[in-house]
Amino acid sequence: MTEPVQTPQSRFKPRIFSGIQPSGGLTLGNYLGALKRFVEKQDEGIETIYCLVDMHAITVWQDPEKLRQQTREGAAAFIAAGIDPARSILFNQSQVTAHAELGWIFNCIARMGWMSRMTQFKDKAGKNSENVSLGLFAYPSLMAADILAYHATMVPVGDDQKQHLELARDIAIKFNNDYKVDFFPVVDPLIEGAATRVMSLRDGTKKMSKSDPSDQSRINLTDDADAISAKIRKAKTDAEPLPDTLEGLKDRPEARNLVNIYAALADMTPQAVVAEYAGAQFGTFKPRLAELSVAKLAPITTEMNRLMKDPAEIDRILGAGADRADAIARPILNQVKDIVGMIRSR
Ligand code: TYM
C-alpha cells in the first residue's frame, strides 16, 4: 500500500488569523470586509484569532492617548459585532512579543525588491518616500509574522490586503526553502462576499477609508442613526434607475457600491438586490439602504458604547487573549529560533 500524498498544507490544522489597525474609528468597510466575516468564521466553529494591530498602527504617527482609546474601541467593536472572547482569541498585538521577534526574522527573509513593489506602501508614502518611517516599509513583513506566528492557514481580509497576503506566502515559501524545512503553512486569503471592497460614498473609484479627510465619505461604526441616514442620502449616485442585471452597473461605480453594501448588510447576493429593485430610482433605494444600515449597525454602536464605559474590563479581555495567543505563538517562535540557529539557553 502506498501512503496518501501529504501536501504541506494538510498537516496544519485549520486556524484563522486576522487583524485590524486601531489607527482610527472603524468604518463600514472594515465591518463588511472584515469584522462581519470574522464573526461568521467564529460561528462556523473554526479556531479564530483576532488582533488589534497596534504595532502596525504606529508605522504612521499616533497620538498615544488616542491609540489606547482606539484600541479599546476596536476591541469593543469586535465584541459588539459578535466576537466572543471565550470562543475567539482577541488581543492587541504589542502584548505578544512573538510578533516583533518573528517580524525581525522575516525582515531578513523578505527582499527589498518584494517590499518595493507593495502598492499600499507606494500609495501611503506617495511623493514623500524619503520621509516615511522604516516601519511603514517593513509593515507587510510584520503582517506575515502576525499570521505565521500561529501557523494560521486562512486569513479573512478585504480586497486591499491581497498583495500583502501574497507576500506572506512568499515569505513562508522562502523560509521553508532557505532552511530546507516544511515549517510554515502557505496561507490562503479568504476574500469573499459582496463587500470585499466598499468604496467611498463620495467617489466610487476610491476605497472607503478611516484616513479619508472627508467624514462624508464613510460610515463610522460610531455614527448614530441620523448621521448614517444623512450620509447615505447625500451619497454620490447617478441619475439612472437601478438596472435589472449587474451588467447594467458596469460603468456606474457609485451605484454598484450601494448595491454591494445593501447585499452585504442583508446577506443577499448583489444579483438578488438588483432583481428586487430593478427600475427603482435612488430616491427609493437610498432610504431603504439607510433603514437597513441603521437596523444592522445601531445595535453594534449601542453595545460598543456600553462596553466602552468599562475600559478596565476591555483591558482584562485583551490581556487574557494575549496570554492565550502567547501560549500558541511562543513554542512556534522557539522552533523558528532553533531552525535559524539561535541559542536558547534561558
Ligand atoms: P486595516 O486596518 O486597514 O483594515 C482591516 C480590515 O478591513 C478591511 N477593509 C475593507 N474591506 C472592504 N472595504 C473597505 N473599504 C475596507 N477597508 C478596510 C481590510 O481589508 C482588512 O481586512 N494590514 C491590515 C491589518 C493587518 C492584518 C494582519 C490583516 C495586520 N496584520 C494579519 C490580516 C492578517 C490592515 O491595515 O487592515
CSV table of C-alpha atoms and ligand atoms in Angstrom, one decimal:
chain,number,residue,atom,x,y,z
A,1,MET,CA,0.0,0.0,0.0
A,2,THR,CA,1.3,3.4,-0.9
A,3,GLU,CA,0.8,6.2,1.6
A,4,PRO,CA,-1.5,9.0,0.5
A,5,VAL,CA,0.5,12.0,-0.7
A,6,GLN,CA,0.7,14.6,2.1
A,7,THR,CA,0.5,18.1,0.8
A,8,PRO,CA,2.5,20.5,3.0
A,9,GLN,CA,-0.8,22.2,3.9
A,10,SER,CA,-2.6,19.1,5.2
A,11,ARG,CA,-0.6,18.7,8.3
A,12,PHE,CA,-1.7,22.1,9.6
A,13,LYS,CA,-5.0,22.3,11.4
A,14,PRO,CA,-7.4,24.9,10.1
A,15,ARG,CA,-6.8,28.1,12.0
A,16,ILE,CA,-7.9,31.6,11.2
A,17,PHE,CA,-5.9,34.8,12.0
A,18,SER,CA,-6.8,38.3,11.1
A,19,GLY,CA,-6.1,41.9,12.3
A,20,ILE,CA,-7.4,45.4,12.2
A,21,GLN,CA,-5.4,48.6,12.8
A,22,PRO,CA,-6.6,50.7,15.7
A,23,SER,CA,-5.5,53.8,13.8
A,24,GLY,CA,-8.9,55.5,13.8
A,25,GLY,CA,-12.5,54.6,14.2
A,26,LEU,CA,-13.7,51.5,12.3
A,27,THR,CA,-15.7,52.1,9.1
A,28,LEU,CA,-18.5,50.2,7.3
A,29,GLY,CA,-15.7,48.9,5.0
A,30,ASN,CA,-13.9,47.3,8.0
A,31,TYR,CA,-17.2,45.9,9.2
A,32,LEU,CA,-18.4,44.4,5.9
A,33,GLY,CA,-14.9,43.4,4.5
A,34,ALA,CA,-13.6,42.0,7.8
A,35,LEU,CA,-15.4,42.1,11.1
A,36,LYS,CA,-18.7,40.7,10.0
A,37,ARG,CA,-16.8,37.8,8.3
A,38,PHE,CA,-14.7,37.3,11.4
A,39,VAL,CA,-17.9,36.6,13.3
A,40,GLU,CA,-19.1,34.2,10.7
A,41,LYS,CA,-15.9,32.2,10.8
A,42,GLN,CA,-16.0,32.1,14.6
A,43,ASP,CA,-19.6,30.8,14.4
A,44,GLU,CA,-18.6,28.1,11.9
A,45,GLY,CA,-16.5,26.7,14.7
A,46,ILE,CA,-13.1,27.2,13.2
A,47,GLU,CA,-10.3,28.2,15.7
A,48,THR,CA,-10.2,32.0,15.3
A,49,ILE,CA,-7.5,34.5,16.5
A,50,TYR,CA,-8.2,38.2,16.1
A,51,CYS,CA,-5.8,41.0,16.8
A,52,LEU,CA,-5.8,44.8,17.1
A,53,VAL,CA,-2.5,45.5,15.4
A,54,ASP,CA,-1.2,48.5,17.4
A,55,MET,CA,2.4,47.9,16.2
A,56,HIS,CA,1.2,48.4,12.6
A,57,ALA,CA,-0.8,51.5,13.6
A,58,ILE,CA,2.4,53.3,14.8
A,59,THR,CA,4.0,53.0,11.4
A,60,VAL,CA,2.4,56.3,11.0
A,61,TRP,CA,2.1,58.8,13.8
A,62,GLN,CA,-0.4,58.1,16.5
A,63,ASP,CA,-1.2,60.2,19.5
A,64,PRO,CA,-0.5,57.9,22.5
A,65,GLU,CA,-3.8,58.6,24.3
A,66,LYS,CA,-5.8,58.2,21.1
A,67,LEU,CA,-4.1,55.0,20.3
A,68,ARG,CA,-5.1,53.5,23.6
A,69,GLN,CA,-8.6,54.7,23.2
A,70,GLN,CA,-8.9,53.5,19.6
A,71,THR,CA,-7.5,50.1,20.6
A,72,ARG,CA,-10.2,49.7,23.3
A,73,GLU,CA,-12.8,51.0,20.9
A,74,GLY,CA,-11.7,48.4,18.3
A,75,ALA,CA,-11.9,45.7,20.9
A,76,ALA,CA,-15.4,46.9,21.9
A,77,ALA,CA,-16.4,46.9,18.2
A,78,PHE,CA,-15.2,43.2,17.8
A,79,ILE,CA,-17.3,42.2,20.8
A,80,ALA,CA,-20.3,44.3,19.9
A,81,ALA,CA,-20.3,42.8,16.4
A,82,GLY,CA,-20.4,39.2,17.9
A,83,ILE,CA,-16.8,38.1,18.6
A,84,ASP,CA,-17.0,36.1,21.8
A,85,PRO,CA,-13.7,36.4,23.7
A,86,ALA,CA,-14.3,33.0,25.2
A,87,ARG,CA,-14.5,31.3,21.7
A,88,SER,CA,-12.1,33.5,19.7
A,89,ILE,CA,-8.8,34.8,20.9
A,90,LEU,CA,-8.9,38.6,21.0
A,91,PHE,CA,-5.9,40.7,21.9
A,92,ASN,CA,-3.7,43.6,20.9
A,93,GLN,CA,-0.5,42.8,19.0
A,94,SER,CA,2.1,44.5,21.2
A,95,GLN,CA,1.2,42.3,24.2
A,96,VAL,CA,2.5,39.2,22.4
A,97,THR,CA,6.2,39.8,21.7
A,98,ALA,CA,6.5,36.9,19.3
A,99,HIS,CA,5.1,39.2,16.6
A,100,ALA,CA,8.0,41.6,16.8
A,101,GLU,CA,10.6,38.8,17.2
A,102,LEU,CA,9.3,36.8,14.2
A,103,GLY,CA,8.9,40.1,12.3
A,104,TRP,CA,12.6,40.7,12.6
A,105,ILE,CA,13.5,37.3,11.3
A,106,PHE,CA,11.1,37.9,8.4
A,107,ASN,CA,12.8,41.2,7.7
A,108,CYS,CA,15.9,39.1,7.0
A,109,ILE,CA,13.9,36.8,4.7
A,110,ALA,CA,11.9,39.3,2.7
A,111,ARG,CA,13.8,41.0,-0.2
A,112,MET,CA,13.9,44.8,-0.8
A,113,GLY,CA,12.6,44.3,-4.3
A,114,TRP,CA,9.5,42.5,-3.0
A,115,MET,CA,8.8,45.2,-0.4
A,116,SER,CA,9.3,48.0,-3.0
A,117,ARG,CA,6.5,46.5,-5.1
A,118,MET,CA,3.9,46.8,-2.4
A,119,THR,CA,1.2,49.2,-3.8
A,120,GLN,CA,-0.1,50.1,-0.4
A,121,PHE,CA,3.4,51.4,0.7
A,122,LYS,CA,3.6,53.3,-2.6
A,123,ASP,CA,0.2,54.9,-2.0
A,124,LYS,CA,0.8,55.8,1.6
A,125,ALA,CA,4.3,57.1,1.1
A,126,GLY,CA,3.4,58.9,-2.1
A,127,LYS,CA,6.0,61.5,-3.1
A,128,ASN,CA,7.2,61.5,0.5
A,129,SER,CA,9.0,58.2,0.5
A,130,GLU,CA,12.3,59.6,1.9
A,131,ASN,CA,10.4,60.8,5.0
A,132,VAL,CA,8.1,57.9,6.0
A,133,SER,CA,9.1,55.5,8.8
A,134,LEU,CA,11.2,52.4,8.1
A,135,GLY,CA,8.3,50.6,9.9
A,136,LEU,CA,5.9,51.6,7.1
A,137,PHE,CA,8.2,49.9,4.6
A,138,ALA,CA,8.6,46.7,6.7
A,139,TYR,CA,4.8,46.7,7.5
A,140,PRO,CA,4.0,43.7,5.3
A,141,SER,CA,6.8,41.6,6.8
A,142,LEU,CA,5.3,42.2,10.3
A,143,MET,CA,1.9,41.2,8.9
A,144,ALA,CA,3.4,37.9,7.7
A,145,ALA,CA,4.7,37.4,11.2
A,146,ASP,CA,1.3,38.0,12.7
A,147,ILE,CA,-0.2,35.2,10.7
A,148,LEU,CA,2.7,32.7,10.6
A,149,ALA,CA,3.4,33.0,14.4
A,150,TYR,CA,0.3,31.0,14.8
A,151,HIS,CA,0.7,28.7,11.8
A,152,ALA,CA,-2.6,30.2,10.6
A,153,THR,CA,-3.9,28.7,7.4
A,154,MET,CA,-6.7,31.1,6.5
A,155,VAL,CA,-6.9,34.9,6.6
A,156,PRO,CA,-10.2,36.7,6.1
A,157,VAL,CA,-9.5,40.2,4.7
A,158,GLY,CA,-10.8,42.8,2.3
A,159,ASP,CA,-9.6,43.0,-1.2
A,160,ASP,CA,-7.0,45.7,-0.4
A,161,GLN,CA,-4.9,43.2,1.6
A,162,LYS,CA,-4.5,40.7,-1.2
A,163,GLN,CA,-1.0,41.7,-2.2
A,164,HIS,CA,0.2,41.7,1.5
A,165,LEU,CA,-1.0,38.1,1.8
A,166,GLU,CA,0.8,37.1,-1.4
A,167,LEU,CA,3.9,38.5,0.3
A,168,ALA,CA,3.2,36.4,3.4
A,169,ARG,CA,3.0,33.3,1.1
A,170,ASP,CA,6.3,34.3,-0.5
A,171,ILE,CA,8.0,34.7,2.9
A,172,ALA,CA,6.7,31.3,4.1
A,173,ILE,CA,7.9,29.6,1.0
A,174,LYS,CA,11.4,31.3,1.0
A,175,PHE,CA,11.8,30.5,4.7
A,176,ASN,CA,11.0,26.8,4.1
A,177,ASN,CA,13.3,26.7,1.1
A,178,ASP,CA,16.2,28.6,2.7
A,179,TYR,CA,16.2,26.4,5.8
A,180,LYS,CA,15.1,23.2,3.9
A,181,VAL,CA,12.2,22.7,6.3
A,182,ASP,CA,8.4,22.3,5.8
A,183,PHE,CA,7.7,24.5,8.7
A,184,PHE,CA,5.4,27.4,7.7
A,185,PRO,CA,2.0,26.8,6.0
A,186,VAL,CA,1.3,28.7,2.8
A,187,VAL,CA,-1.7,30.9,3.8
A,188,ASP,CA,-5.0,31.1,2.0
A,189,PRO,CA,-6.5,34.6,1.7
A,190,LEU,CA,-10.3,34.5,2.3
A,191,ILE,CA,-11.6,37.4,0.3
A,192,GLU,CA,-15.3,36.6,0.0
A,193,GLY,CA,-18.7,38.1,-0.1
A,194,ALA,CA,-20.5,41.1,-1.6
A,195,ALA,CA,-18.4,43.8,0.0
A,196,THR,CA,-14.7,42.9,-0.3
A,197,ARG,CA,-14.1,46.4,-1.4
A,198,VAL,CA,-16.5,49.0,0.0
A,199,MET,CA,-16.0,52.3,-1.8
A,200,SER,CA,-16.2,55.9,-0.6
A,201,LEU,CA,-19.7,57.4,-0.6
A,202,ARG,CA,-18.3,60.5,-2.3
A,203,ASP,CA,-16.2,58.8,-5.1
A,204,GLY,CA,-17.0,55.3,-6.2
A,205,THR,CA,-13.5,54.8,-7.5
A,206,LYS,CA,-11.8,55.3,-4.1
A,207,LYS,CA,-11.8,52.8,-1.2
A,208,MET,CA,-13.9,53.8,1.9
A,209,SER,CA,-11.2,54.5,4.4
A,210,LYS,CA,-10.7,55.7,8.0
A,211,SER,CA,-8.0,58.0,6.8
A,212,ASP,CA,-10.0,59.9,4.1
A,213,PRO,CA,-10.2,63.6,5.1
A,214,SER,CA,-13.9,63.7,4.4
A,215,ASP,CA,-16.1,62.2,7.1
A,216,GLN,CA,-18.9,62.2,4.5
A,217,SER,CA,-17.0,59.6,2.5
A,218,ARG,CA,-17.5,56.9,5.1
A,219,ILE,CA,-19.9,55.4,7.7
A,220,ASN,CA,-18.2,55.0,11.0
A,221,LEU,CA,-19.3,52.3,13.4
A,222,THR,CA,-19.7,55.2,16.0
A,223,ASP,CA,-22.1,57.1,13.8
A,224,ASP,CA,-25.7,57.5,15.1
A,225,ALA,CA,-28.8,56.7,13.1
A,226,ASP,CA,-29.2,60.4,11.9
A,227,ALA,CA,-25.6,60.6,10.7
A,228,ILE,CA,-25.9,57.2,8.8
A,229,SER,CA,-29.1,58.3,7.1
A,230,ALA,CA,-27.8,61.7,6.2
A,231,LYS,CA,-24.6,60.2,4.7
A,232,ILE,CA,-26.5,57.7,2.6
A,233,ARG,CA,-29.0,60.3,1.4
A,234,LYS,CA,-26.1,62.5,0.3
A,235,ALA,CA,-24.0,59.6,-1.2
A,236,LYS,CA,-23.0,60.3,-4.8
A,237,THR,CA,-25.0,58.4,-7.4
A,238,ASP,CA,-26.1,58.9,-11.0
A,239,ALA,CA,-29.5,59.8,-12.5
A,240,GLU,CA,-30.3,56.4,-13.9
A,241,PRO,CA,-32.7,54.0,-12.1
A,242,LEU,CA,-31.3,50.6,-10.9
A,243,PRO,CA,-30.9,48.1,-13.7
A,244,ASP,CA,-32.3,44.5,-13.6
A,245,THR,CA,-28.9,42.9,-14.0
A,246,LEU,CA,-25.4,43.5,-12.6
A,247,GLU,CA,-24.2,44.0,-16.2
A,248,GLY,CA,-26.1,47.3,-16.1
A,249,LEU,CA,-24.0,48.6,-13.2
A,250,LYS,CA,-20.7,48.1,-15.1
A,251,ASP,CA,-19.7,51.7,-15.5
A,252,ARG,CA,-21.6,53.0,-12.5
A,253,PRO,CA,-19.2,52.6,-9.6
A,254,GLU,CA,-21.2,54.6,-7.1
A,255,ALA,CA,-24.4,52.7,-7.9
A,256,ARG,CA,-22.6,49.4,-7.8
A,257,ASN,CA,-21.1,50.3,-4.4
A,258,LEU,CA,-24.5,51.0,-2.8
A,259,VAL,CA,-25.9,47.7,-4.2
A,260,ASN,CA,-22.9,45.8,-2.8
A,261,ILE,CA,-23.4,47.4,0.6
A,262,TYR,CA,-27.0,46.6,0.6
A,263,ALA,CA,-26.3,43.0,-0.4
A,264,ALA,CA,-23.6,42.5,2.3
A,265,LEU,CA,-25.8,44.0,5.1
A,266,ALA,CA,-28.9,42.0,4.0
A,267,ASP,CA,-26.9,38.7,3.5
A,268,MET,CA,-28.1,38.7,-0.1
A,269,THR,CA,-26.2,38.5,-3.4
A,270,PRO,CA,-25.9,41.7,-5.4
A,271,GLN,CA,-27.8,39.9,-8.2
A,272,ALA,CA,-30.7,39.4,-5.8
A,273,VAL,CA,-30.6,43.1,-4.8
A,274,VAL,CA,-30.9,44.4,-8.4
A,275,ALA,CA,-33.6,41.8,-9.1
A,276,GLU,CA,-35.6,43.2,-6.2
A,277,TYR,CA,-35.0,46.9,-7.0
A,278,ALA,CA,-35.0,46.8,-10.8
A,279,GLY,CA,-36.2,50.1,-12.2
A,280,ALA,CA,-36.2,51.8,-8.8
A,281,GLN,CA,-34.8,55.4,-8.5
A,282,PHE,CA,-32.2,56.2,-5.9
A,283,GLY,CA,-34.9,58.3,-4.2
A,284,THR,CA,-36.5,54.9,-3.3
A,285,PHE,CA,-33.4,52.8,-2.9
A,286,LYS,CA,-31.4,55.1,-0.6
A,287,PRO,CA,-34.0,55.3,2.2
A,288,ARG,CA,-34.3,51.5,2.1
A,289,LEU,CA,-30.5,51.2,2.4
A,290,ALA,CA,-30.4,53.8,5.2
A,291,GLU,CA,-33.1,51.9,7.1
A,292,LEU,CA,-31.2,48.6,6.6
A,293,SER,CA,-27.9,50.2,7.7
A,294,VAL,CA,-29.3,51.6,10.8
A,295,ALA,CA,-31.1,48.4,11.7
A,296,LYS,CA,-27.8,46.4,11.4
A,297,LEU,CA,-25.4,49.0,12.8
A,298,ALA,CA,-27.3,50.7,15.6
A,299,PRO,CA,-27.3,47.7,17.9
A,300,ILE,CA,-23.5,47.4,17.4
A,301,THR,CA,-22.9,51.1,18.2
A,302,THR,CA,-25.1,50.9,21.3
A,303,GLU,CA,-23.3,47.8,22.6
A,304,MET,CA,-19.9,49.4,21.8
A,305,ASN,CA,-20.9,52.5,23.8
A,306,ARG,CA,-21.9,50.3,26.7
A,307,LEU,CA,-18.7,48.3,26.7
A,308,MET,CA,-16.6,51.5,26.5
A,309,LYS,CA,-17.9,52.5,29.9
A,310,ASP,CA,-15.7,49.8,31.4
A,311,PRO,CA,-12.2,50.2,29.9
A,312,ALA,CA,-10.7,48.1,32.7
A,313,GLU,CA,-12.8,45.1,31.6
A,314,ILE,CA,-11.7,45.6,27.9
A,315,ASP,CA,-8.1,45.7,29.0
A,316,ARG,CA,-8.7,42.5,31.1
A,317,ILE,CA,-10.2,40.7,28.0
A,318,LEU,CA,-7.2,41.8,25.8
A,319,GLY,CA,-4.7,40.6,28.5
A,320,ALA,CA,-6.4,37.2,28.8
A,321,GLY,CA,-6.5,36.9,25.0
A,322,ALA,CA,-2.8,37.8,24.8
A,323,ASP,CA,-2.0,35.0,27.3
A,324,ARG,CA,-3.8,32.5,25.1
A,325,ALA,CA,-2.2,33.9,21.9
A,326,ASP,CA,1.3,33.8,23.6
A,327,ALA,CA,0.8,30.1,24.5
A,328,ILE,CA,0.4,29.3,20.8
A,329,ALA,CA,3.0,31.6,19.3
A,330,ARG,CA,5.8,31.1,21.8
A,331,PRO,CA,6.5,27.4,21.0
A,332,ILE,CA,6.3,28.2,17.3
A,333,LEU,CA,8.8,31.0,17.7
A,334,ASN,CA,11.1,28.8,19.7
A,335,GLN,CA,11.1,26.3,16.9
A,336,VAL,CA,11.9,29.1,14.4
A,337,LYS,CA,14.9,30.1,16.6
A,338,ASP,CA,16.1,26.6,16.6
A,339,ILE,CA,15.8,26.3,12.8
A,340,VAL,CA,17.6,29.6,12.3
A,341,GLY,CA,20.4,28.6,14.7
A,342,MET,CA,19.8,31.0,17.6
A,343,ILE,CA,20.9,29.7,21.0
A,344,ARG,CA,18.1,29.4,23.6
A,345,SER,CA,19.7,28.7,27.0
A,346,ARG,CA,17.3,30.5,29.3
B,1,TYM,P1,-7.0,47.7,8.1
B,1,TYM,O1,-6.9,48.0,9.5
B,1,TYM,O2,-6.7,48.7,7.0
B,1,TYM,O3,-8.4,47.1,7.7
B,1,TYM,C1,-8.8,46.0,8.5
B,1,TYM,C2,-9.6,45.0,7.6
B,1,TYM,O4,-10.7,45.8,6.9
B,1,TYM,C3,-10.6,45.6,5.5
B,1,TYM,N1,-11.1,46.8,4.9
B,1,TYM,C4,-12.0,46.8,3.9
B,1,TYM,N2,-12.8,45.9,3.4
B,1,TYM,C5,-13.7,46.2,2.4
B,1,TYM,N3,-13.8,47.5,2.0
B,1,TYM,C6,-13.1,48.5,2.5
B,1,TYM,N4,-13.3,49.8,2.2
B,1,TYM,C7,-12.1,48.2,3.6
B,1,TYM,N5,-11.3,48.9,4.3
B,1,TYM,C8,-10.6,48.1,5.1
B,1,TYM,C9,-9.2,45.3,5.2
B,1,TYM,O5,-9.0,44.6,4.0
B,1,TYM,C10,-8.8,44.4,6.4
B,1,TYM,O6,-9.2,43.1,6.2
B,1,TYM,N6,-2.7,45.3,7.2
B,1,TYM,C11,-4.0,45.1,7.7
B,1,TYM,C12,-4.1,44.7,9.2
B,1,TYM,C13,-3.3,43.5,9.5
B,1,TYM,C14,-3.6,42.2,9.2
B,1,TYM,C15,-2.6,41.3,9.7
B,1,TYM,C16,-4.7,41.6,8.5
B,1,TYM,C17,-2.1,43.4,10.2
B,1,TYM,N7,-1.7,42.2,10.3
B,1,TYM,C18,-2.6,39.9,9.6
B,1,TYM,C19,-4.7,40.2,8.4
B,1,TYM,C20,-3.7,39.4,8.9
B,1,TYM,C21,-4.7,46.5,7.6
B,1,TYM,O7,-4.2,47.5,7.5
B,1,TYM,O8,-6.1,46.4,7.7
